[in-house]
């Protein structure tokens, strides 16, 4: 759980800088809660579904993976649905 302000909402919000690296073939996935949160399920279930679908689509080819993930996990959701996939080539 995080105690930081929402990303991109407040002018002048400050965050701790964190460094990391992606190994060849690694994928970084950033998403809004609209992809994983629903009134009929716990958010952890939505995260599990999204990561499971991501494993499938990213491992079979990166082309169109973000669109497929949104369609698979939140096609009929009436909420924000944003997803960024960043991959380091093998």
mmCIF file of C-alpha atoms in Angstrom:
data_model
loop_
_atom_site.group_PDB
_atom_site.id
_atom_site.type_symbol
_atom_site.label_atom_id
_atom_site.label_comp_id
_atom_site.label_asym_id
_atom_site.label_seq_id
_atom_site.Cartn_x
_atom_site.Cartn_y
_atom_site.Cartn_z
ATOM 1 C CA UNK A 1 0.000 0.000 0.000
ATOM 2 C CA UNK A 2 1.241 3.472 -0.830
ATOM 3 C CA UNK A 3 0.875 6.683 1.106
ATOM 4 C CA UNK A 4 1.797 9.005 -1.764
ATOM 5 C CA UNK A 5 -0.597 11.408 -3.501
ATOM 6 C CA UNK A 6 -2.240 10.232 -6.701
ATOM 7 C CA UNK A 7 0.102 10.415 -9.666
ATOM 8 C CA UNK A 8 -0.677 13.335 -11.986
ATOM 9 C CA UNK A 9 -3.506 14.793 -9.894
ATOM 10 C CA UNK A 10 -1.885 17.426 -7.687
ATOM 11 C CA UNK A 11 0.437 20.210 -8.847
ATOM 12 C CA UNK A 12 3.694 20.175 -6.930
ATOM 13 C CA UNK A 13 3.281 16.629 -5.576
ATOM 14 C CA UNK A 14 6.608 15.061 -4.676
ATOM 15 C CA UNK A 15 7.599 11.419 -4.953
ATOM 16 C CA UNK A 16 10.670 9.451 -3.964
ATOM 17 C CA UNK A 17 12.899 8.600 -6.910
ATOM 18 C CA UNK A 18 13.467 4.898 -7.437
ATOM 19 C CA UNK A 19 15.966 3.352 -9.818
ATOM 20 C CA UNK A 20 15.631 0.015 -11.468
ATOM 21 C CA UNK A 21 16.518 -1.784 -14.635
ATOM 22 C CA UNK A 22 14.790 -4.051 -17.078
ATOM 23 C CA UNK A 23 16.644 -7.135 -18.200
ATOM 24 C CA UNK A 24 16.312 -8.147 -21.849
ATOM 25 C CA UNK A 25 12.784 -9.495 -22.355
ATOM 26 C CA UNK A 26 11.362 -7.823 -19.212
ATOM 27 C CA UNK A 27 8.117 -5.848 -19.398
ATOM 28 C CA UNK A 28 6.996 -2.954 -17.193
ATOM 29 C CA UNK A 29 3.211 -2.582 -16.934
ATOM 30 C CA UNK A 30 1.542 0.585 -15.596
ATOM 31 C CA UNK A 31 -2.245 0.708 -15.361
ATOM 32 C CA UNK A 32 -5.145 2.593 -13.830
ATOM 33 C CA UNK A 33 -7.529 0.996 -11.364
ATOM 34 C CA UNK A 34 -10.251 0.880 -14.021
ATOM 35 C CA UNK A 35 -8.586 -2.234 -15.437
ATOM 36 C CA UNK A 36 -8.610 -4.157 -12.167
ATOM 37 C CA UNK A 37 -11.371 -2.754 -9.965
ATOM 38 C CA UNK A 38 -15.047 -3.703 -10.209
ATOM 39 C CA UNK A 39 -18.011 -3.668 -7.853
ATOM 40 C CA UNK A 40 -18.439 -7.447 -8.100
ATOM 41 C CA UNK A 41 -14.851 -8.493 -7.266
ATOM 42 C CA UNK A 42 -11.953 -7.673 -4.996
ATOM 43 C CA UNK A 43 -9.206 -5.537 -6.542
ATOM 44 C CA UNK A 44 -6.635 -8.287 -5.904
ATOM 45 C CA UNK A 45 -8.697 -10.623 -8.119
ATOM 46 C CA UNK A 46 -8.598 -8.016 -10.880
ATOM 47 C CA UNK A 47 -4.831 -7.629 -10.530
ATOM 48 C CA UNK A 48 -4.395 -11.416 -10.678
ATOM 49 C CA UNK A 49 -6.499 -11.571 -13.837
ATOM 50 C CA UNK A 50 -4.608 -8.709 -15.484
ATOM 51 C CA UNK A 51 -1.184 -10.174 -14.697
ATOM 52 C CA UNK A 52 -2.290 -13.619 -15.879
ATOM 53 C CA UNK A 53 -3.589 -12.213 -19.157
ATOM 54 C CA UNK A 54 -0.415 -10.127 -19.506
ATOM 55 C CA UNK A 55 1.760 -13.234 -19.138
ATOM 56 C CA UNK A 56 -0.153 -14.826 -22.001
ATOM 57 C CA UNK A 57 -0.264 -11.889 -24.431
ATOM 58 C CA UNK A 58 3.249 -10.620 -23.832
ATOM 59 C CA UNK A 59 4.804 -14.092 -24.097
ATOM 60 C CA UNK A 60 3.053 -14.811 -27.409
ATOM 61 C CA UNK A 61 4.108 -11.520 -28.981
ATOM 62 C CA UNK A 62 4.090 -7.922 -27.908
ATOM 63 C CA UNK A 63 2.156 -6.580 -30.894
ATOM 64 C CA UNK A 64 -1.267 -5.334 -29.795
ATOM 65 C CA UNK A 65 -0.848 -6.672 -26.245
ATOM 66 C CA UNK A 66 -2.131 -3.506 -24.516
ATOM 67 C CA UNK A 67 -5.323 -3.458 -26.584
ATOM 68 C CA UNK A 68 -5.892 -7.175 -25.972
ATOM 69 C CA UNK A 69 -5.399 -6.731 -22.208
ATOM 70 C CA UNK A 70 -7.930 -3.910 -22.031
ATOM 71 C CA UNK A 71 -10.422 -5.967 -24.046
ATOM 72 C CA UNK A 72 -9.854 -9.098 -21.929
ATOM 73 C CA UNK A 73 -9.972 -7.428 -18.520
ATOM 74 C CA UNK A 74 -12.185 -4.354 -18.820
ATOM 75 C CA UNK A 75 -14.076 -4.348 -22.111
ATOM 76 C CA UNK A 76 -17.391 -3.298 -20.572
ATOM 77 C CA UNK A 77 -16.041 -1.238 -17.664
ATOM 78 C CA UNK A 78 -17.363 2.313 -17.433
ATOM 79 C CA UNK A 79 -14.264 3.728 -15.713
ATOM 80 C CA UNK A 80 -10.830 4.978 -16.640
ATOM 81 C CA UNK A 81 -8.883 2.354 -18.534
ATOM 82 C CA UNK A 82 -5.303 3.260 -19.249
ATOM 83 C CA UNK A 83 -2.416 0.877 -19.759
ATOM 84 C CA UNK A 84 1.238 1.359 -20.649
ATOM 85 C CA UNK A 85 3.473 -1.577 -21.531
ATOM 86 C CA UNK A 86 7.192 -0.994 -21.839
ATOM 87 C CA UNK A 87 9.342 -3.856 -23.082
ATOM 88 C CA UNK A 88 13.091 -4.250 -23.318
ATOM 89 C CA UNK A 89 13.999 -6.210 -26.400
ATOM 90 C CA UNK A 90 15.667 -9.577 -25.792
#
